[in-house]
Amino acid sequence: MNEIPVLVKDLALILIVAGVVTLVFKKLKQPLVLGYLVAGFLVSPKMPYIMSVVDNADIHTWADIGVMFTLFSLGLDFSFKKIIKMGAAPVIASMTIIFCMMTLGIVMGHVFGWSRMNCIFLGGMMAMSSTTIIYKAFEDMGLRHQNFAGMVMSVLILEDVLAIVMMVMLAAIAGGGAGGGEMLQSVLKIGFFLILWFVVGIFIIPFFLRSVRKLINSETLLIVALALCCLMAVVSTTVGFSSAFGAFVMGSILAETIEAEKIIKLVEPVKNLFGAIFFVSVGMMVDPAILVKYAVPILILVLTILVGQSLFGSMGFLLSGQTLKSAVKCGFSMAQIGEFSFIIATMGMSMGVIDEFLYPVVVAVSVITTFLTPYMIKAADPAYVMLEKRLPKRWVRSLNHLAMSHSASPADDNKWKSLLRQMIVNTLIYSILSAAVIAVMLSLVLPFLQKMLPLWWANGICGLVTISFISPFLRAIVMKKNHSEEFKALWTDNRLNRFPLVFTIIVRIVIAVAFVFYVCHKLTDFSIAILITLGVGFVVFMIFSRRLKHSSIRLERLFIQNLRSRDIEAQVHGHRKPLYEGRLLDRNIHIADFEVPFDSAWSGRTLMQLALRSKYGVHVSSILRANRRLNIPEGDSVIFPGDRLQVIGSDEQLKVFERALQDECYAEDYELEKREMKLRSMIVAGSSKFLGKTLEESGIRHIFNCMVVGLEEGKENLSQVSPSYKFQKGDVIWVVGEVEDLERLIEN
């Protein structure tokens, strides 16, 4: 028999130890991430008393796959539209926190006398709070549906996105691109490829999934999703980014498709498996000797994160428009570091730019701050009370007034700003698409044509095809928004607006001409004047071409349809919250979704019987069941397991309601073995109490909890027993029931 490969042995050891340890941590109600870290420490070669992993290289390869799938799943939960709808408040809060904490981390690294790269990477690790740990803490403490928790989760989503950008920036710095020009180039490169991939992906992937929807089942959808993830990871590494960045981008593209919810559920086990291996590999890097040696820096960093996140986090949320109490609760909730810190540390180690001691130090800091997270959340209210007592009253009033003015300030409806913003976004997107088409045609198609055809023919064909491909984009750059409501209003309201409006058209024409000029200049030896004339001529033709106009409109409609496909599906199935939710937020109440557990004692009862309004002060506005939505349910509406209830109430009311919904469940049966059903035969003897009684009078069903399945006739036949049948002496009846009930029945 062949020897089992070392990789399989290592994987078996990792999963066995991780399974045992995580069961213990689940029992202790601690985050499973910490269990994985402890499991990694136990199976590492630095723990000599038990078996350890033999081949670390293979495990790290699997861990890299785990990082990729973790970020792919993160992208599936992410939506660019969500970021846009969030407004400026989460952006202000997240940028403030990241900048302040990163600066604080760099300063602390210099205080310890660590190297420049160690300080920079330490700053990046300290800036990232843990989405997983905070979400778990909110869920365990019953705070997930409170208003401040929603704000924290919005900022965490933005932090995760900025963490992806930070990883690319840190990689550029580690690679030697630390100058201002190189940094700017890296940022522009990120923006260019991010927009390009997203726009192209929204064009292609929803169309592909829609066309094969009838052929796809759960198995094929999982394979297709993972294949797309790996494909984008390969593309990302080819252009100079990490595989994790590409996986995140593909996840965010798939998040806009109708299949997103299904993909999330299918990918979850894969992510859990490889994610567990990643966190175990993190724990394997922990060296007890280093922890002892760097005990003082670890404790100082823990205090720095607790104080820094509480202070700068509260400040960031204050600047974003939260009240002082809400800002303090948000800031204290984010006082820890987690999975992204490990990912950044892993990247630094793999690039060889940070020292080995930094990895276990960061892991130790993360473990300690994770344990302290629930206590920091609980400490927020006492901290606010102390602040309210110590701060001058006018300061508290001013801070709360600032928050109210933020929330009450109307959106800026300035027509000029709205028009210019739309024009800039439109021009930027179509310029990136045009540049990408030109790059592909000149770098891939042109060399192929030059091998097949004479030089002039190859250049001419390539030029005409390239210009024809980018012509819908160039026409959109020039003509888009020229007939918008803002443009028309500005044109008619004031004659002084007309020259600036014409100027915006001229600028966009120049941009379009520049693209045509560049293509012609690359492929011909014509003079500048001729090239400019050709560019202007092509652009004029594009403007007046009705075919190009229809092509441009059709492409944009397809993009919008693909982008909105998940929203459309949510509206059809009733999964979107009503539009009036925003108005409720101004009145200190909001809507939250709650799923009825399958073992809930509320199942089968009506809303009138449950009396939720009188008990908890909440209102059930809708019941979502399968693909149906029952709005404004009546009192006789029955609750079923798996129903999603949309409930209106204050933070405190919703908290009490959620606790009752989760607590009022049927107790778990821990003696399942005794519930086994058996089939037994029973003879009606002359002394039996059932003799002469009908089946209904015997009480076999309602007294003994058993069921008569038949009366024996001969050796092979059973006949059904009617409720009016009277048992006779010598009857052989067959009965089904639980063992204890059967024994009690036969004894009688």
XYZ file of C-alpha atoms in Angstrom:
748
model
C 0.000 0.000 0.000
C 1.311 3.436 -0.926
C 2.487 5.800 1.799
C 0.124 8.714 2.538
C 1.633 12.015 1.295
C 3.007 14.357 3.923
C 0.541 17.049 2.867
C -2.424 14.796 3.700
C -0.939 13.946 7.107
C -0.349 17.622 7.859
C -3.851 18.532 6.726
C -5.364 15.779 8.872
C -3.424 16.986 11.918
C -4.432 20.627 11.313
C -8.129 19.876 10.872
C -8.321 17.458 13.822
C -6.641 19.874 16.240
C -8.557 22.854 14.822
C -11.846 20.948 15.184
C -11.215 20.053 18.836
C -9.957 23.528 19.799
C -12.774 25.373 18.030
C -15.354 23.210 19.816
C -13.811 24.343 23.092
C -13.856 27.996 21.983
C -17.464 27.631 20.816
C -18.334 26.328 24.275
C -16.544 29.314 25.828
C -18.415 31.662 23.409
C -15.167 33.025 21.977
C -14.505 33.888 18.290
C -13.472 30.852 16.251
C -10.579 32.861 14.791
C -8.871 32.674 18.179
C -9.419 28.910 18.220
C -7.685 28.568 14.871
C -4.732 30.617 16.161
C -4.415 28.414 19.239
C -4.663 25.284 17.054
C -1.865 26.612 14.857
C 0.292 27.233 17.903
C -0.325 23.655 19.115
C 0.644 21.990 15.793
C 3.666 24.205 15.135
C 7.221 22.845 15.449
C 7.706 25.319 18.316
C 5.390 23.168 20.469
C 7.510 20.078 21.146
C 5.118 18.038 23.276
C 2.611 17.032 20.581
C 2.706 16.147 16.885
C 3.633 19.031 14.594
C 3.261 19.903 10.929
C 6.124 18.561 8.801
C 5.990 20.568 5.551
C 5.308 24.259 6.239
C 5.708 25.257 2.580
C 2.618 23.346 1.424
C 0.578 24.679 4.317
C 1.548 28.259 3.423
C 0.463 27.610 -0.162
C -2.935 26.516 1.118
C -2.982 29.546 3.416
C -2.439 31.844 0.419
C -5.440 30.183 -1.220
C -7.331 30.814 2.024
C -6.520 34.536 1.868
C -7.708 34.619 -1.736
C -11.039 32.918 -0.996
C -11.527 35.008 2.162
C -11.235 38.219 0.155
C -13.393 36.731 -2.603
C -16.142 36.166 -0.020
C -15.586 39.668 1.320
C -16.088 41.019 -2.198
C -19.342 39.047 -2.494
C -20.651 40.884 0.583
C -19.432 44.213 -0.791
C -21.158 46.501 -3.246
C -19.880 49.674 -4.860
C -23.465 50.935 -4.858
C -23.601 50.522 -1.081
C -20.504 52.681 -0.717
C -22.028 55.391 -2.913
C -25.325 55.298 -0.987
C -23.543 55.541 2.361
C -22.707 59.160 1.712
C -19.785 61.061 3.171
C -20.196 60.117 6.859
C -18.575 56.630 6.790
C -15.868 57.904 4.436
C -14.929 60.708 6.848
C -14.934 58.348 9.836
C -12.904 55.575 8.181
C -10.319 57.932 6.651
C -9.838 59.695 10.002
C -9.409 56.431 11.907
C -7.039 54.852 9.382
C -4.835 57.932 9.046
C -4.591 58.527 12.814
C -4.026 54.869 13.748
C -1.480 54.300 10.990
C 0.435 57.386 12.087
C 0.244 56.209 15.708
C 1.549 52.759 14.716
C 4.500 54.227 12.808
C 5.356 56.469 15.781
C 5.199 53.528 18.217
C 7.470 51.485 15.951
C 10.050 54.275 15.974
C 9.750 54.526 19.780
C 10.679 50.834 20.000
C 13.625 51.448 17.655
C 12.341 49.134 14.921
C 13.315 49.430 11.271
C 11.520 51.721 8.803
C 9.631 48.910 7.022
C 8.619 47.330 10.345
C 7.185 50.691 11.431
C 5.253 51.206 8.173
C 3.767 47.700 8.200
C 2.969 48.001 11.927
C 1.030 51.179 11.140
C -0.942 49.346 8.459
C -1.737 46.467 10.811
C -2.871 48.751 13.643
C -5.206 50.717 11.361
C -7.479 47.758 10.543
C -10.258 46.756 12.948
C -11.739 43.274 12.584
C -15.093 43.020 10.791
C -15.525 39.369 11.814
C -14.814 39.899 15.510
C -16.947 43.041 15.857
C -19.879 41.458 14.018
C -19.642 38.396 16.287
C -19.477 40.612 19.399
C -22.535 42.603 18.312
C -24.438 39.381 17.633
C -23.508 37.778 20.963
C -24.397 40.956 22.897
C -27.683 41.510 21.045
C -26.546 44.840 19.568
C -26.516 43.968 15.872
C -29.786 45.781 15.107
C -28.976 48.939 17.021
C -28.392 52.145 15.114
C -24.762 52.686 16.113
C -23.909 49.094 15.102
C -25.060 49.811 11.545
C -22.764 52.832 11.392
C -19.827 50.766 12.687
C -20.433 48.055 10.073
C -20.537 50.701 7.290
C -17.146 52.027 8.387
C -15.754 48.474 8.631
C -16.840 47.761 5.040
C -14.978 50.867 3.900
C -11.953 49.888 5.993
C -11.874 46.497 4.287
C -11.875 48.186 0.883
C -9.173 50.628 1.947
C -7.201 47.688 3.356
C -7.059 46.206 -0.154
C -5.719 49.513 -1.458
C -3.294 49.707 1.480
C -1.932 46.246 0.659
C -1.169 47.376 -2.886
C 0.467 50.561 -1.576
C 2.544 48.677 0.983
C 3.661 46.252 -1.721
C 4.740 49.237 -3.842
C 6.656 50.737 -0.903
C 8.279 47.397 -0.110
C 9.267 47.057 -3.765
C 11.150 50.347 -3.655
C 8.437 52.660 -4.981
C 8.436 54.942 -1.963
C 8.780 58.265 -3.768
C 5.883 60.650 -4.326
C 5.809 60.010 -8.075
C 5.866 56.248 -7.672
C 3.132 56.386 -5.037
C 0.924 58.544 -7.255
C 1.566 56.171 -10.150
C 0.549 53.214 -7.976
C -2.680 54.964 -6.918
C -3.559 55.831 -10.532
C -2.787 52.267 -11.580
C -5.105 50.886 -8.885
C -7.879 53.257 -9.932
C -7.425 52.499 -13.639
C -7.585 48.714 -13.310
C -10.287 48.790 -10.638
C -12.636 50.829 -12.836
C -11.695 48.875 -15.962
C -12.257 45.454 -14.410
C -15.474 46.493 -12.727
C -17.015 48.073 -15.829
C -15.936 45.253 -18.158
C -16.974 42.660 -15.594
C -20.454 44.183 -15.210
C -20.805 44.085 -19.006
C -19.679 40.484 -19.485
C -20.271 38.352 -16.374
C -24.008 38.999 -15.735
C -24.649 38.452 -19.452
C -22.719 35.155 -19.324
C -24.537 33.924 -16.206
C -27.889 34.963 -17.647
C -27.262 33.089 -20.882
C -26.376 29.814 -19.099
C -28.864 30.149 -16.220
C -30.921 27.165 -17.394
C -27.833 24.956 -17.465
C -26.453 25.883 -14.044
C -27.142 23.993 -10.830
C -25.487 24.415 -7.431
C -22.459 22.304 -8.359
C -21.719 24.047 -11.669
C -22.359 27.498 -10.181
C -19.777 26.823 -7.459
C -17.207 25.685 -10.035
C -17.906 28.682 -12.298
C -17.649 31.148 -9.386
C -14.352 29.703 -8.139
C -13.025 29.593 -11.703
C -13.822 33.297 -12.173
C -12.157 34.049 -8.830
C -8.958 32.226 -9.805
C -9.005 33.777 -13.291
C -9.128 37.302 -11.892
C -6.420 36.384 -9.358
C -4.158 35.333 -12.245
C -4.963 38.508 -14.211
C -4.279 40.622 -11.125
C -0.846 39.087 -10.534
C -0.044 39.462 -14.253
C -0.502 43.247 -14.113
C 1.452 43.597 -10.875
C -1.150 43.308 -8.090
C -1.733 40.524 -5.578
C -3.998 37.549 -6.182
C -6.073 38.641 -3.164
C -6.799 41.994 -4.849
C -8.058 40.253 -7.982
C -10.203 37.848 -5.945
C -11.797 40.779 -4.117
C -12.562 42.554 -7.416
C -14.206 39.443 -8.873
C -16.258 39.010 -5.706
C -17.476 42.619 -5.939
C -18.452 42.064 -9.597
C -20.398 38.890 -8.795
C -22.039 40.755 -5.889
C -24.038 42.741 -8.467
C -25.519 39.634 -10.129
C -28.782 37.858 -9.338
C -26.812 34.718 -8.424
C -24.859 36.545 -5.678
C -26.870 35.172 -2.723
C -26.588 31.629 -4.035
C -22.846 31.992 -4.675
C -22.287 33.307 -1.140
C -23.918 30.200 0.344
C -22.060 27.831 -1.982
C -18.643 29.425 -1.409
C -19.055 29.596 2.375
C -17.780 26.030 3.107
C -14.807 26.491 0.754
C -13.938 29.803 2.398
C -14.298 28.272 5.868
C -11.954 25.389 5.026
C -9.165 27.430 3.469
C -9.723 30.316 5.876
C -9.240 27.924 8.782
C -5.969 26.714 7.259
C -4.835 30.334 6.865
C -5.531 31.246 10.488
C -3.930 28.003 11.674
C -0.832 28.908 9.637
C -0.847 32.297 11.380
C -0.854 30.557 14.751
C 2.037 28.349 13.612
C 4.204 31.467 13.302
C 3.867 32.284 17.009
C 7.089 31.651 18.901
C 6.764 31.602 22.725
C 10.345 32.827 23.085
C 9.559 35.928 20.996
C 6.393 36.581 23.025
C 8.405 36.522 26.242
C 11.146 38.688 24.755
C 8.679 41.278 23.389
C 6.151 41.124 26.239
C 6.545 44.833 27.054
C 6.042 46.062 23.436
C 3.023 43.726 23.141
C 1.360 45.202 26.230
C 2.173 48.753 25.106
C 0.724 48.087 21.653
C -2.429 46.630 23.233
C -2.880 49.790 25.317
C -2.100 51.927 22.265
C -4.836 50.225 20.224
C -7.404 50.358 23.028
C -6.791 54.030 23.759
C -6.054 55.074 20.159
C -9.084 53.413 18.576
C -11.348 54.639 21.374
C -10.077 58.201 21.035
C -9.531 58.539 17.282
C -12.509 56.295 16.500
C -14.824 58.489 18.567
C -13.297 61.581 16.952
C -13.789 60.152 13.457
C -17.443 59.345 14.114
C -17.961 62.795 15.655
C -16.553 64.436 12.529
C -18.860 62.271 10.416
C -21.916 63.705 12.154
C -22.687 61.305 15.031
C -23.778 62.493 18.464
C -21.225 62.293 21.266
C -22.884 59.226 22.826
C -23.143 57.379 19.507
C -19.560 58.343 18.553
C -18.171 56.984 21.826
C -20.060 53.693 21.408
C -18.796 53.377 17.826
C -15.193 54.225 18.733
C -15.004 51.814 21.669
C -16.448 49.026 19.505
C -13.512 49.185 17.076
C -10.718 48.805 19.627
C -9.027 45.677 18.219
C -7.161 44.342 15.196
C -7.910 41.158 13.297
C -7.772 39.230 10.049
C -6.488 42.002 7.773
C -3.605 42.605 10.153
C -2.617 38.951 9.668
C -2.941 39.277 5.896
C -0.739 42.400 5.847
C 1.794 40.673 8.105
C 1.768 37.593 5.854
C 2.419 39.794 2.835
C 5.325 41.514 4.600
C 6.841 38.167 5.583
C 6.478 36.678 2.095
C 8.185 39.751 0.605
C 10.950 39.540 3.216
C 10.641 43.204 4.215
C 9.664 42.806 7.883
C 11.468 40.989 10.674
C 10.186 37.635 11.922
C 9.405 38.935 15.421
C 6.695 41.311 14.148
C 4.375 38.501 13.040
C 3.914 36.790 16.453
C 3.810 40.201 18.157
C 0.853 41.272 16.002
C -0.890 37.921 16.555
C -0.498 38.282 20.326
C -1.831 41.854 20.231
C -4.808 40.705 18.144
C -5.640 37.855 20.533
C -5.565 40.134 23.592
C -7.605 42.922 21.982
C -10.133 40.373 20.681
C -10.714 39.040 24.188
C -11.184 42.613 25.419
C -13.623 43.643 22.644
C -16.891 42.818 24.519
C -15.604 44.635 27.597
C -14.672 47.710 25.543
C -18.173 47.768 24.028
C -19.695 47.548 27.515
C -17.344 50.295 28.745
C -18.669 52.773 26.163
C -21.735 53.857 28.180
C -19.811 54.475 31.449
C -17.153 56.344 29.456
C -19.807 58.578 27.898
C -21.376 59.270 31.310
C -17.953 60.229 32.671
C -17.282 62.471 29.660
C -20.652 64.132 30.019
C -19.900 64.913 33.666
C -16.343 66.127 33.088
C -16.769 68.125 29.877
C -18.280 71.611 30.017
C -21.998 71.550 29.212
C -21.574 73.933 26.304
C -19.017 71.558 24.725
C -21.452 68.657 24.900
C -24.252 70.816 23.470
C -21.977 72.050 20.687
C -20.880 68.534 19.725
C -24.465 67.254 19.640
C -25.596 70.348 17.733
C -22.828 69.697 15.189
C -24.158 66.176 14.702
C -27.736 67.386 14.242
C -26.642 70.007 11.732
C -24.813 67.270 9.816
C -27.873 65.065 9.665
C -30.294 67.877 8.957
C -28.307 69.566 6.232
C -29.957 69.020 2.845
C -28.112 67.416 -0.025
C -26.327 69.854 -2.277
C -28.583 70.209 -5.294
C -26.427 72.738 -7.086
C -26.991 72.092 -10.761
C -23.474 73.017 -11.802
C -21.893 70.642 -9.297
C -24.269 67.839 -10.227
C -23.665 68.305 -13.958
C -19.879 68.557 -13.664
C -19.711 65.523 -11.387
C -21.685 63.424 -13.864
C -19.573 64.657 -16.792
C -16.300 63.898 -15.008
C -17.391 60.378 -13.996
C -18.700 59.686 -17.492
C -15.522 60.965 -19.161
C -13.261 59.056 -16.768
C -15.018 55.697 -17.261
C -15.205 55.905 -21.062
C -11.621 57.180 -21.269
C -10.406 54.150 -19.298
C -12.373 51.808 -21.562
C -10.942 53.513 -24.667
C -7.403 53.342 -23.291
C -7.829 49.639 -22.473
C -9.088 48.854 -26.007
C -6.182 50.785 -27.565
C -3.660 49.000 -25.336
C -5.033 45.560 -26.263
C -5.171 46.330 -29.988
C -1.664 47.819 -30.200
C 0.058 45.261 -27.955
C -1.703 42.040 -29.014
C -3.584 42.432 -32.295
C -1.099 44.677 -34.163
C 1.921 42.292 -33.880
C -0.285 39.441 -35.111
C -1.480 41.444 -38.140
C 2.052 42.582 -38.944
C 3.111 38.936 -39.215
C 0.224 38.150 -41.560
C 0.080 41.289 -43.748
C 2.362 44.008 -45.170
C 3.166 46.762 -42.668
C 0.879 49.471 -44.085
C -2.058 47.081 -44.477
C -1.597 45.764 -40.947
C -1.330 49.266 -39.445
C -4.307 50.541 -41.439
C -6.597 47.636 -40.545
C -5.551 47.773 -36.890
C -6.165 51.537 -36.778
C -9.632 51.341 -38.368
C -10.712 48.445 -36.135
C -9.391 50.199 -33.019
C -11.191 53.458 -33.819
C -14.401 51.597 -34.637
C -14.217 49.779 -31.290
C -13.669 52.965 -29.257
C -16.061 55.142 -31.287
C -19.141 54.401 -29.072
C -17.062 55.366 -26.039
C -15.757 58.566 -27.630
C -19.237 59.575 -28.726
C -20.476 59.053 -25.166
C -17.643 61.266 -23.874
C -18.679 64.112 -26.189
C -22.491 63.849 -26.187
C -23.452 62.319 -22.843
C -25.221 64.778 -20.482
C -25.618 67.436 -23.198
C -29.374 66.864 -23.103
C -29.714 66.270 -19.365
C -32.165 68.230 -17.212
C -29.319 70.093 -15.496
C -27.754 71.129 -18.821
C -31.093 72.374 -20.209
C -31.942 74.241 -17.006
C -28.564 75.987 -16.863
C -28.790 76.881 -20.555
C -32.222 78.494 -20.244
C -31.917 80.028 -16.763
C -29.010 82.350 -17.463
C -27.262 83.426 -20.634
C -23.976 83.653 -18.727
C -24.055 79.859 -18.310
C -23.946 79.205 -22.039
C -20.243 79.879 -22.612
C -19.101 77.550 -19.761
C -21.491 74.878 -21.033
C -20.094 75.153 -24.554
C -16.602 75.044 -23.053
C -17.370 71.671 -21.364
C -18.359 70.301 -24.799
C -15.149 71.637 -26.378
C -13.005 70.053 -23.652
C -14.643 66.667 -24.194
C -14.224 66.970 -27.972
C -10.512 67.633 -27.413
C -10.273 64.493 -25.262
C -11.987 62.396 -27.945
C -9.759 63.876 -30.692
C -6.699 63.094 -28.546
C -7.556 59.388 -28.494
C -7.958 59.260 -32.300
C -4.779 61.340 -32.710
C -2.833 58.902 -30.522
C -3.971 55.863 -32.523
C -3.174 57.503 -35.870
C 0.169 58.818 -34.615
C 1.195 55.325 -33.485
C 0.286 53.696 -36.779
C 1.143 56.334 -39.414
C 3.867 58.812 -40.331
C 1.502 61.677 -41.193
C 2.237 65.235 -40.128
C 0.691 66.719 -36.984
C -1.749 68.841 -38.978
C -3.042 65.860 -40.938
C -3.376 63.798 -37.762
C -5.373 66.531 -36.018
C -7.586 66.875 -39.100
C -8.174 63.112 -39.122
C -9.002 63.172 -35.422
C -11.502 66.015 -35.773
C -13.044 64.358 -38.830
C -13.520 61.041 -37.077
C -15.060 62.739 -34.018
C -17.476 64.801 -36.146
C -18.524 61.615 -37.944
C -19.073 59.916 -34.582
C -21.230 62.783 -33.332
C -23.594 62.699 -36.318
C -23.697 58.910 -36.762
C -27.106 57.595 -35.728
C -25.800 54.013 -35.655
C -23.106 54.955 -33.142
C -25.711 56.833 -31.129
C -27.899 53.735 -30.872
C -24.874 51.522 -30.107
C -23.750 53.843 -27.314
C -27.238 53.998 -25.787
C -27.644 50.210 -26.048
C -24.310 49.573 -24.305
C -25.158 51.949 -21.488
C -28.605 50.429 -20.981
C -27.073 46.947 -20.868
C -24.580 48.106 -18.245
C -27.297 49.732 -16.112
C -29.486 46.634 -16.396
C -26.624 44.360 -15.322
C -25.704 46.725 -12.497
C -29.285 46.788 -11.217
C -30.042 43.093 -11.750
C -29.601 42.194 -8.078
C -31.759 45.155 -7.001
C -34.449 44.121 -9.476
C -34.376 40.563 -8.120
C -34.596 41.895 -4.551
C -37.606 44.038 -5.431
C -39.379 41.146 -7.157
C -38.853 38.848 -4.160
C -39.552 41.550 -1.589
C -36.096 41.567 -0.015
C -35.514 45.334 -0.038
C -36.438 47.515 2.880
C -39.090 50.171 2.229
C -38.062 53.668 1.190
C -39.564 55.291 4.297
C -36.821 53.783 6.491
C -34.715 56.940 6.177
C -37.520 59.086 7.562
C -37.854 56.814 10.586
C -34.164 57.212 11.421
C -34.736 60.910 12.059
C -37.264 59.935 14.744
C -35.021 57.573 16.717
C -36.692 54.408 15.392
C -35.742 52.198 12.481
C -36.556 48.956 10.685
C -34.689 45.715 11.324
C -35.043 42.213 9.863
C -35.338 39.176 12.131
C -35.500 35.542 11.038
C -37.785 33.211 12.979
C -35.670 30.215 14.143
C -36.841 26.786 13.003
C -37.232 25.696 16.633
C -39.076 28.871 17.678
C -41.970 28.532 20.105
C -43.642 31.383 18.201
C -44.177 29.145 15.164
C -47.822 28.354 14.477
C -49.078 31.263 16.583
C -50.792 34.388 15.286
C -49.610 37.949 15.779
C -52.644 38.534 18.017
C -51.644 35.621 20.258
C -48.042 36.813 20.430
C -49.113 40.407 21.323
C -45.745 41.817 20.211
C -46.899 45.444 20.352
C -48.057 45.294 23.962
C -45.109 43.159 25.148
C -42.202 44.811 23.351
C -43.605 48.031 21.826
C -42.661 47.014 18.268
C -44.667 46.854 15.041
C -44.397 44.081 12.447
C -44.655 45.951 9.142
C -44.046 42.983 6.801
C -43.601 39.218 6.805
C -41.278 37.825 4.116
C -41.973 34.161 3.379
C -40.179 32.367 0.504
C -40.717 34.711 -2.466
C -43.786 36.401 -1.000
C -44.119 39.605 0.993
C -47.083 40.102 3.326
C -47.312 43.829 4.064
C -49.187 45.179 7.100
C -50.145 41.697 8.356
C -53.439 41.269 10.243
C -53.690 39.957 13.780
C -54.695 36.496 12.524
C -51.505 36.164 10.431
C -49.622 33.023 11.477
C -45.851 32.973 12.032
C -43.937 30.098 10.409
C -40.329 28.882 10.897
C -37.934 30.658 8.538
C -40.148 33.745 8.166
C -38.315 37.078 8.046
C -40.058 39.735 10.081
C -39.528 43.415 9.290
C -39.993 45.133 12.632
C -40.181 48.841 13.488
C -38.987 50.079 16.874
C -36.290 51.850 18.846
C -32.873 50.359 19.585
C -33.937 49.225 23.058
C -37.270 47.789 21.887
C -35.634 45.854 19.052
C -32.964 44.537 21.411
C -35.580 43.156 23.819
C -37.607 41.758 20.891
C -34.573 39.974 19.422
C -33.671 38.456 22.789
C -37.201 37.118 23.227
C -37.286 35.720 19.677
C -34.001 33.855 20.220
C -34.794 32.665 23.756
C -38.360 31.418 23.284
C -37.415 28.221 21.475
C -38.138 24.574 22.104
C -35.464 22.946 24.237
C -33.069 20.689 22.383
C -33.691 16.973 22.883
C -30.458 15.539 24.296
C -31.837 11.970 24.496
C -32.553 11.357 20.838
C -31.630 7.699 21.148
C -34.659 7.122 23.369
C -36.961 8.595 20.724
C -36.453 5.700 18.317
C -39.692 4.211 16.959
C -40.223 0.430 17.153
C -42.761 -1.950 15.629
C -44.117 -4.597 18.022
C -46.862 -7.245 17.916
C -49.287 -7.613 20.834
C -51.804 -10.421 21.545
C -55.137 -9.467 23.102
C -55.420 -12.001 25.926
C -58.527 -12.898 27.887
C -57.407 -10.717 30.777
C -56.490 -7.697 28.584
C -58.135 -4.372 29.456
C -58.625 -3.787 25.715
C -60.861 -6.841 25.244
C -64.304 -5.828 23.939
C -63.291 -2.177 23.485
C -63.149 -0.348 20.202
C -59.879 1.071 18.926
C -61.097 4.559 19.800
C -62.130 3.508 23.334
C -58.851 1.693 24.021
C -56.813 4.907 24.361
C -53.835 3.298 22.600
C -53.169 6.544 20.707
C -53.988 9.322 23.158
C -53.115 7.573 26.435
C -50.145 5.398 25.464
C -48.951 7.547 22.515
C -48.830 4.500 20.210
C -50.474 3.727 16.876
C -52.108 0.501 15.678
C -50.933 -0.135 12.121
C -52.800 -3.390 11.459
C -54.489 -6.572 12.562
C -52.658 -9.789 11.654
C -54.495 -12.165 9.343
C -52.493 -15.277 8.581
C -48.726 -15.077 8.538
C -48.235 -12.446 5.873
C -51.267 -10.168 5.749
C -52.187 -7.173 7.887
C -55.599 -5.575 7.656
C -56.401 -2.010 8.689
C -58.286 -1.574 11.940
C -61.269 0.790 11.840
C -61.935 3.034 14.877
C -65.171 1.102 15.582
C -63.542 -2.359 15.581
C -63.874 -4.184 18.935
C -60.852 -6.162 20.025
C -61.445 -9.902 20.474
C -59.565 -12.531 22.375
C -56.556 -13.843 20.428
C -56.273 -10.821 18.128
C -52.685 -10.094 17.109
C -52.260 -6.374 16.572
C -49.131 -4.581 15.374
C -48.291 -1.322 17.105
C -45.744 1.461 16.438
C -44.374 3.688 19.170
C -41.378 4.692 21.255
C -39.758 1.953 23.302
C -40.954 3.188 26.713
C -44.508 3.750 25.457
C -44.627 0.285 23.889
C -43.450 -1.359 27.110
C -46.091 0.562 29.080
C -48.772 -0.512 26.569
C -47.816 -4.200 26.581
C -47.773 -4.277 30.393
C -51.429 -3.284 30.320
